[in-house]
GROMACS .gro file of C-alpha atoms in nm:
model
  359
    1UNK     CA    1   3.578  -1.203   0.642
    2UNK     CA    2   3.227  -1.138   0.436
    3UNK     CA    3   3.100  -1.407   0.253
    4UNK     CA    4   2.789  -1.297  -0.015
    5UNK     CA    5   2.551  -1.545  -0.034
    6UNK     CA    6   2.405  -1.344  -0.360
    7UNK     CA    7   2.477  -1.650  -0.621
    8UNK     CA    8   2.320  -1.895  -0.368
    9UNK     CA    9   1.931  -1.722  -0.545
   10UNK     CA   10   1.834  -2.092  -0.650
   11UNK     CA   11   1.436  -2.169  -0.479
   12UNK     CA   12   1.515  -2.541  -0.498
   13UNK     CA   13   1.141  -2.632  -0.491
   14UNK     CA   14   0.800  -2.593  -0.384
   15UNK     CA   15   0.574  -2.889  -0.242
   16UNK     CA   16   0.247  -2.737  -0.310
   17UNK     CA   17   0.089  -3.068  -0.163
   18UNK     CA   18   0.292  -3.034   0.152
   19UNK     CA   19   0.266  -2.665   0.140
   20UNK     CA   20   0.671  -2.571   0.225
   21UNK     CA   21   0.928  -2.411  -0.025
   22UNK     CA   22   1.328  -2.531  -0.018
   23UNK     CA   23   1.535  -2.211  -0.092
   24UNK     CA   24   1.899  -2.118  -0.125
   25UNK     CA   25   2.007  -1.808   0.148
   26UNK     CA   26   2.006  -1.512  -0.137
   27UNK     CA   27   1.658  -1.592  -0.256
   28UNK     CA   28   1.482  -1.264  -0.209
   29UNK     CA   29   1.201  -1.267  -0.007
   30UNK     CA   30   1.016  -1.098  -0.249
   31UNK     CA   31   1.088  -1.381  -0.515
   32UNK     CA   32   0.958  -1.640  -0.307
   33UNK     CA   33   0.604  -1.456  -0.295
   34UNK     CA   34   0.593  -1.442  -0.626
   35UNK     CA   35   0.669  -1.780  -0.669
   36UNK     CA   36   0.473  -1.870  -0.397
   37UNK     CA   37   0.160  -1.700  -0.542
   38UNK     CA   38   0.143  -1.853  -0.883
   39UNK     CA   39   0.079  -2.170  -0.714
   40UNK     CA   40  -0.209  -2.015  -0.487
   41UNK     CA   41   0.038  -2.025  -0.180
   42UNK     CA   42   0.166  -1.732   0.032
   43UNK     CA   43   0.517  -1.674   0.256
   44UNK     CA   44   0.371  -1.455   0.532
   45UNK     CA   45   0.705  -1.227   0.650
   46UNK     CA   46   0.692  -0.918   0.485
   47UNK     CA   47   0.990  -0.688   0.622
   48UNK     CA   48   0.920  -0.347   0.459
   49UNK     CA   49   1.266  -0.449   0.246
   50UNK     CA   50   1.056  -0.729   0.115
   51UNK     CA   51   1.195  -0.622  -0.273
   52UNK     CA   52   1.527  -0.664  -0.113
   53UNK     CA   53   1.603  -0.840   0.116
   54UNK     CA   54   1.706  -1.218   0.177
   55UNK     CA   55   1.533  -1.539   0.296
   56UNK     CA   56   1.911  -1.611   0.459
   57UNK     CA   57   1.961  -1.242   0.610
   58UNK     CA   58   1.541  -1.279   0.758
   59UNK     CA   59   1.635  -1.579   0.867
   60UNK     CA   60   1.956  -1.475   1.078
   61UNK     CA   61   1.767  -1.152   1.207
   62UNK     CA   62   1.452  -1.311   1.263
   63UNK     CA   63   1.275  -1.089   1.050
   64UNK     CA   64   0.907  -0.965   1.094
   65UNK     CA   65   0.700  -0.727   0.877
   66UNK     CA   66   0.389  -0.565   0.844
   67UNK     CA   67   0.123  -0.873   0.844
   68UNK     CA   68   0.379  -1.045   1.151
   69UNK     CA   69   0.088  -0.885   1.407
   70UNK     CA   70  -0.155  -1.198   1.280
   71UNK     CA   71   0.033  -1.440   1.066
   72UNK     CA   72   0.398  -1.473   1.279
   73UNK     CA   73   0.798  -1.393   1.197
   74UNK     CA   74   1.006  -1.581   1.032
   75UNK     CA   75   1.132  -1.824   1.321
   76UNK     CA   76   0.733  -1.912   1.284
   77UNK     CA   77   0.788  -2.061   0.913
   78UNK     CA   78   1.085  -2.211   0.963
   79UNK     CA   79   1.081  -2.611   0.931
   80UNK     CA   80   1.492  -2.664   0.860
   81UNK     CA   81   1.754  -2.549   0.800
   82UNK     CA   82   2.115  -2.654   0.629
   83UNK     CA   83   2.409  -2.466   0.795
   84UNK     CA   84   2.855  -2.500   0.782
   85UNK     CA   85   2.978  -2.469   1.099
   86UNK     CA   86   3.307  -2.294   1.175
   87UNK     CA   87   3.517  -2.627   1.167
   88UNK     CA   88   3.324  -2.698   0.769
   89UNK     CA   89   3.037  -2.941   0.912
   90UNK     CA   90   2.732  -2.931   0.741
   91UNK     CA   91   2.479  -2.934   1.016
   92UNK     CA   92   2.078  -3.009   0.897
   93UNK     CA   93   1.841  -2.929   1.165
   94UNK     CA   94   1.447  -2.967   1.167
   95UNK     CA   95   1.308  -3.101   0.818
   96UNK     CA   96   1.007  -3.082   0.641
   97UNK     CA   97   0.739  -3.217   0.934
   98UNK     CA   98   0.524  -2.933   1.110
   99UNK     CA   99   0.554  -3.138   1.415
  100UNK     CA  100   0.931  -3.234   1.545
  101UNK     CA  101   1.064  -3.240   1.905
  102UNK     CA  102   1.321  -3.500   1.888
  103UNK     CA  103   1.669  -3.350   2.064
  104UNK     CA  104   1.699  -2.945   2.109
  105UNK     CA  105   1.554  -2.723   1.908
  106UNK     CA  106   1.872  -2.590   1.701
  107UNK     CA  107   1.639  -2.434   1.404
  108UNK     CA  108   1.505  -2.197   1.649
  109UNK     CA  109   1.875  -2.182   1.853
  110UNK     CA  110   2.017  -2.067   1.468
  111UNK     CA  111   1.711  -1.836   1.346
  112UNK     CA  112   1.801  -1.519   1.475
  113UNK     CA  113   2.169  -1.612   1.531
  114UNK     CA  114   2.304  -1.309   1.305
  115UNK     CA  115   2.541  -1.531   1.167
  116UNK     CA  116   2.746  -1.559   1.496
  117UNK     CA  117   2.673  -1.967   1.533
  118UNK     CA  118   2.693  -2.084   1.132
  119UNK     CA  119   2.649  -1.997   0.788
  120UNK     CA  120   2.275  -2.105   0.685
  121UNK     CA  121   2.323  -2.291   0.364
  122UNK     CA  122   1.939  -2.353   0.255
  123UNK     CA  123   1.598  -2.290   0.471
  124UNK     CA  124   1.240  -2.516   0.466
  125UNK     CA  125   0.982  -2.319   0.454
  126UNK     CA  126   0.580  -2.342   0.576
  127UNK     CA  127   0.374  -2.210   0.381
  128UNK     CA  128  -0.005  -2.092   0.374
  129UNK     CA  129  -0.290  -2.055   0.156
  130UNK     CA  130  -0.327  -1.742   0.042
  131UNK     CA  131  -0.563  -1.534   0.279
  132UNK     CA  132  -0.882  -1.351   0.146
  133UNK     CA  133  -0.883  -0.987   0.056
  134UNK     CA  134  -0.831  -0.723   0.300
  135UNK     CA  135  -0.989  -0.442   0.384
  136UNK     CA  136  -0.816  -0.134   0.488
  137UNK     CA  137  -0.888   0.101   0.766
  138UNK     CA  138  -0.677   0.476   0.788
  139UNK     CA  139  -0.690   0.660   1.096
  140UNK     CA  140  -0.543   0.971   1.214
  141UNK     CA  141  -0.484   1.109   1.563
  142UNK     CA  142  -0.406   1.450   1.779
  143UNK     CA  143  -0.142   1.246   1.964
  144UNK     CA  144   0.091   0.934   1.896
  145UNK     CA  145  -0.013   0.841   2.295
  146UNK     CA  146  -0.387   0.821   2.119
  147UNK     CA  147  -0.279   0.575   1.852
  148UNK     CA  148  -0.130   0.374   2.068
  149UNK     CA  149  -0.442   0.355   2.275
  150UNK     CA  150  -0.609   0.272   1.981
  151UNK     CA  151  -0.408  -0.022   1.920
  152UNK     CA  152  -0.416  -0.154   2.277
  153UNK     CA  153  -0.802  -0.173   2.225
  154UNK     CA  154  -0.826  -0.344   1.864
  155UNK     CA  155  -0.581  -0.567   1.988
  156UNK     CA  156  -0.751  -0.694   2.252
  157UNK     CA  157  -1.066  -0.705   2.078
  158UNK     CA  158  -0.993  -0.864   1.732
  159UNK     CA  159  -0.700  -1.030   1.548
  160UNK     CA  160  -0.626  -0.749   1.307
  161UNK     CA  161  -0.402  -0.891   1.026
  162UNK     CA  162  -0.236  -0.538   0.987
  163UNK     CA  163  -0.165  -0.281   1.251
  164UNK     CA  164   0.089  -0.023   1.163
  165UNK     CA  165   0.172   0.373   1.264
  166UNK     CA  166   0.333   0.693   1.127
  167UNK     CA  167   0.419   1.031   1.337
  168UNK     CA  168   0.400   1.322   1.201
  169UNK     CA  169   0.780   1.344   1.126
  170UNK     CA  170   0.753   1.029   0.925
  171UNK     CA  171   0.440   1.104   0.701
  172UNK     CA  172   0.569   1.476   0.662
  173UNK     CA  173   0.918   1.293   0.552
  174UNK     CA  174   0.699   1.048   0.274
  175UNK     CA  175   0.451   1.345   0.175
  176UNK     CA  176   0.743   1.567   0.125
  177UNK     CA  177   0.907   1.242  -0.109
  178UNK     CA  178   0.596   1.051  -0.260
  179UNK     CA  179   0.322   1.301  -0.273
  180UNK     CA  180   0.061   1.044  -0.194
  181UNK     CA  181  -0.181   1.338  -0.006
  182UNK     CA  182  -0.140   1.226   0.327
  183UNK     CA  183  -0.278   1.435   0.644
  184UNK     CA  184   0.056   1.634   0.759
  185UNK     CA  185  -0.125   1.779   1.008
  186UNK     CA  186  -0.201   1.467   1.208
  187UNK     CA  187   0.027   1.383   1.501
  188UNK     CA  188   0.010   1.016   1.431
  189UNK     CA  189  -0.193   0.789   1.127
  190UNK     CA  190  -0.326   0.423   1.242
  191UNK     CA  191  -0.300   0.227   0.955
  192UNK     CA  192  -0.485  -0.164   1.007
  193UNK     CA  193  -0.568  -0.429   0.787
  194UNK     CA  194  -0.864  -0.698   0.847
  195UNK     CA  195  -0.901  -1.010   0.645
  196UNK     CA  196  -1.150  -1.155   0.828
  197UNK     CA  197  -1.522  -1.274   0.682
  198UNK     CA  198  -1.760  -0.980   0.744
  199UNK     CA  199  -1.743  -0.650   0.891
  200UNK     CA  200  -1.745  -0.719   1.252
  201UNK     CA  201  -1.371  -0.685   1.285
  202UNK     CA  202  -1.356  -0.333   1.075
  203UNK     CA  203  -1.624  -0.223   1.315
  204UNK     CA  204  -1.490  -0.293   1.667
  205UNK     CA  205  -1.169  -0.172   1.463
  206UNK     CA  206  -1.317   0.153   1.411
  207UNK     CA  207  -1.499   0.195   1.744
  208UNK     CA  208  -1.143   0.168   1.918
  209UNK     CA  209  -1.028   0.490   1.718
  210UNK     CA  210  -1.351   0.664   1.779
  211UNK     CA  211  -1.300   0.591   2.151
  212UNK     CA  212  -0.939   0.688   2.134
  213UNK     CA  213  -1.017   1.010   2.005
  214UNK     CA  214  -0.971   0.945   1.615
  215UNK     CA  215  -0.968   1.284   1.443
  216UNK     CA  216  -1.073   1.093   1.137
  217UNK     CA  217  -1.145   0.688   1.033
  218UNK     CA  218  -1.225   0.580   0.717
  219UNK     CA  219  -1.177   0.243   0.517
  220UNK     CA  220  -1.176   0.124   0.220
  221UNK     CA  221  -1.196  -0.220  -0.019
  222UNK     CA  222  -1.031  -0.115  -0.310
  223UNK     CA  223  -0.684  -0.284  -0.280
  224UNK     CA  224  -0.545   0.019  -0.496
  225UNK     CA  225  -0.576   0.255  -0.170
  226UNK     CA  226  -0.506   0.026   0.053
  227UNK     CA  227  -0.135  -0.024  -0.123
  228UNK     CA  228  -0.084   0.314  -0.178
  229UNK     CA  229  -0.108   0.349   0.225
  230UNK     CA  230   0.114   0.037   0.284
  231UNK     CA  231   0.369   0.241   0.047
  232UNK     CA  232   0.344   0.477   0.239
  233UNK     CA  233   0.431   0.314   0.562
  234UNK     CA  234   0.725   0.115   0.386
  235UNK     CA  235   0.871   0.444   0.259
  236UNK     CA  236   0.931   0.585   0.551
  237UNK     CA  237   1.271   0.471   0.653
  238UNK     CA  238   1.383   0.634   0.234
  239UNK     CA  239   1.207   0.938   0.291
  240UNK     CA  240   1.383   1.026   0.614
  241UNK     CA  241   1.714   0.933   0.439
  242UNK     CA  242   1.651   1.180   0.210
  243UNK     CA  243   1.728   1.420   0.495
  244UNK     CA  244   2.032   1.327   0.661
  245UNK     CA  245   2.231   1.022   0.800
  246UNK     CA  246   1.977   0.777   0.978
  247UNK     CA  247   2.026   0.544   1.309
  248UNK     CA  248   1.708   0.331   1.304
  249UNK     CA  249   1.586   0.188   1.626
  250UNK     CA  250   1.412  -0.075   1.701
  251UNK     CA  251   1.237  -0.171   2.040
  252UNK     CA  252   0.955  -0.354   2.163
  253UNK     CA  253   0.775  -0.291   2.464
  254UNK     CA  254   0.433  -0.505   2.604
  255UNK     CA  255   0.165  -0.388   2.440
  256UNK     CA  256  -0.042  -0.210   2.720
  257UNK     CA  257   0.255   0.004   2.782
  258UNK     CA  258   0.292   0.134   2.398
  259UNK     CA  259   0.128   0.456   2.455
  260UNK     CA  260   0.378   0.502   2.733
  261UNK     CA  261   0.680   0.445   2.470
  262UNK     CA  262   0.522   0.653   2.261
  263UNK     CA  263   0.536   0.961   2.513
  264UNK     CA  264   0.862   0.859   2.607
  265UNK     CA  265   1.007   0.918   2.290
  266UNK     CA  266   0.855   1.240   2.255
  267UNK     CA  267   1.036   1.360   2.561
  268UNK     CA  268   1.323   1.209   2.408
  269UNK     CA  269   1.324   1.454   2.099
  270UNK     CA  270   1.243   1.736   2.312
  271UNK     CA  271   1.507   1.694   2.531
  272UNK     CA  272   1.785   1.578   2.278
  273UNK     CA  273   1.689   1.838   1.983
  274UNK     CA  274   1.706   1.574   1.730
  275UNK     CA  275   1.448   1.493   1.467
  276UNK     CA  276   1.310   1.134   1.507
  277UNK     CA  277   1.049   0.972   1.264
  278UNK     CA  278   0.904   0.673   1.444
  279UNK     CA  279   0.700   0.442   1.264
  280UNK     CA  280   0.617   0.112   1.453
  281UNK     CA  281   0.452  -0.258   1.356
  282UNK     CA  282   0.240  -0.141   1.652
  283UNK     CA  283   0.009  -0.430   1.655
  284UNK     CA  284   0.306  -0.637   1.878
  285UNK     CA  285   0.462  -0.333   2.014
  286UNK     CA  286   0.727  -0.306   1.775
  287UNK     CA  287   0.836   0.060   1.754
  288UNK     CA  288   1.107   0.196   1.452
  289UNK     CA  289   1.257   0.548   1.611
  290UNK     CA  290   1.427   0.676   1.303
  291UNK     CA  291   1.680   0.930   1.423
  292UNK     CA  292   1.808   1.157   1.166
  293UNK     CA  293   2.110   1.367   1.198
  294UNK     CA  294   2.383   1.491   0.925
  295UNK     CA  295   2.697   1.296   0.982
  296UNK     CA  296   2.901   1.624   0.946
  297UNK     CA  297   2.854   1.796   1.297
  298UNK     CA  298   2.946   1.598   1.521
  299UNK     CA  299   2.788   1.767   1.804
  300UNK     CA  300   2.439   1.660   1.601
  301UNK     CA  301   2.560   1.267   1.569
  302UNK     CA  302   2.656   1.262   1.966
  303UNK     CA  303   2.306   1.362   2.038
  304UNK     CA  304   2.142   1.159   1.792
  305UNK     CA  305   2.360   0.855   1.952
  306UNK     CA  306   2.243   1.015   2.286
  307UNK     CA  307   1.856   0.961   2.183
  308UNK     CA  308   1.925   0.666   2.035
  309UNK     CA  309   2.018   0.461   2.350
  310UNK     CA  310   1.784   0.675   2.541
  311UNK     CA  311   1.499   0.501   2.359
  312UNK     CA  312   1.690   0.144   2.432
  313UNK     CA  313   1.660   0.236   2.817
  314UNK     CA  314   1.338   0.338   2.843
  315UNK     CA  315   1.234  -0.003   2.660
  316UNK     CA  316   1.444  -0.142   2.915
  317UNK     CA  317   1.278   0.004   3.159
  318UNK     CA  318   0.936  -0.036   3.051
  319UNK     CA  319   1.046  -0.451   3.010
  320UNK     CA  320   1.046  -0.445   2.688
  321UNK     CA  321   1.379  -0.510   2.444
  322UNK     CA  322   1.658  -0.324   2.266
  323UNK     CA  323   1.557  -0.581   1.945
  324UNK     CA  324   1.223  -0.668   1.852
  325UNK     CA  325   1.333  -0.796   1.458
  326UNK     CA  326   1.693  -0.603   1.366
  327UNK     CA  327   1.882  -0.775   1.549
  328UNK     CA  328   2.187  -0.652   1.782
  329UNK     CA  329   2.478  -0.628   1.522
  330UNK     CA  330   2.751  -0.382   1.647
  331UNK     CA  331   2.553  -0.079   1.763
  332UNK     CA  332   2.316  -0.256   2.073
  333UNK     CA  333   2.609  -0.478   2.220
  334UNK     CA  334   2.735  -0.252   2.497
  335UNK     CA  335   2.308  -0.298   2.594
  336UNK     CA  336   2.289  -0.684   2.551
  337UNK     CA  337   2.405  -0.732   2.896
  338UNK     CA  338   2.124  -0.503   3.043
  339UNK     CA  339   1.839  -0.655   2.927
  340UNK     CA  340   1.964  -1.037   2.962
  341UNK     CA  341   2.217  -0.981   3.298
  342UNK     CA  342   2.521  -1.179   3.337
  343UNK     CA  343   2.403  -1.542   3.346
  344UNK     CA  344   2.236  -1.560   3.046
  345UNK     CA  345   2.501  -1.362   2.837
  346UNK     CA  346   2.766  -1.625   3.014
  347UNK     CA  347   2.556  -1.896   2.869
  348UNK     CA  348   2.554  -1.723   2.524
  349UNK     CA  349   2.916  -1.749   2.509
  350UNK     CA  350   2.943  -2.127   2.566
  351UNK     CA  351   2.697  -2.160   2.327
  352UNK     CA  352   2.870  -1.976   2.070
  353UNK     CA  353   3.216  -2.170   2.222
  354UNK     CA  354   3.011  -2.466   2.120
  355UNK     CA  355   2.948  -2.396   1.725
  356UNK     CA  356   3.301  -2.218   1.718
  357UNK     CA  357   3.535  -2.280   1.979
  358UNK     CA  358   3.832  -2.053   1.776
  359UNK     CA  359   3.578  -1.775   1.815
   0.00000   0.00000   0.00000
């Protein structure tokens, strides 16, 4: 059974005084951003698919995005929900208050539940004041590991508003697709932003990149140039999809181990003889290795699946997770118990039974 919320696409209200929005699940993330912007407000979560992804989908997967390193993910903005249970009961959780500890936090339980517990029909979201203009920094590196070391150093010292990494494969795919004059010889490109006043934060980010061995470091206050670099990052999946079928992995590791995870991904790529373009919300250790293969080639597909699963195994070995923001779905179900353990998974089943006894 597939339930479409496409027609439930109304922004019910934007309360400027309370700095919140009430929306139906079919509202596009980008449309909510635009409506908030008209009122001098901001909805921060910004998955790369913000122009086409819905708030309901974002809530179901607890979507993140490029600015979540400083401003948080979807769950950080959900104040309350209306949802329909399997028996038709309409459930309301949370509300319009910023603080609420009455009973169990059913709002947080439903956020990220991927539609397995209830159908979300309305969302109350916290908004923020619009941030000040950002300065954008771009740095290139001779290795992915070096870019990871730069990110780890930056996060230890400042609160960057954006920290994104693209590897050589994704850089070349985007350049071939969009002709943005990217450095296709770089092993990795770091795109960072600072919206802090003054220059101290930007200076520290530049120093961290140089100390990690960056081959180039440049900064711009020009909004157009900054948006061009963000466009390059957002186009990575689209560009790689032109080269074949893509398995989109989504793992996260503790930030100090980001360089090591990059190294292990490169080993997996070499050993599996697959094409993988890795992009990352690097500031919170969330990596997206994009495994490209020819669906008409059974051997290539088998290698791609093996690489996809090897990435998850390595993330778990480093104390990370099989999914940072995309969810488990069907592809990763086999790895869920490996991460959660039998006791936790059994409790998941009991929670599912409480919401939906018929399964």
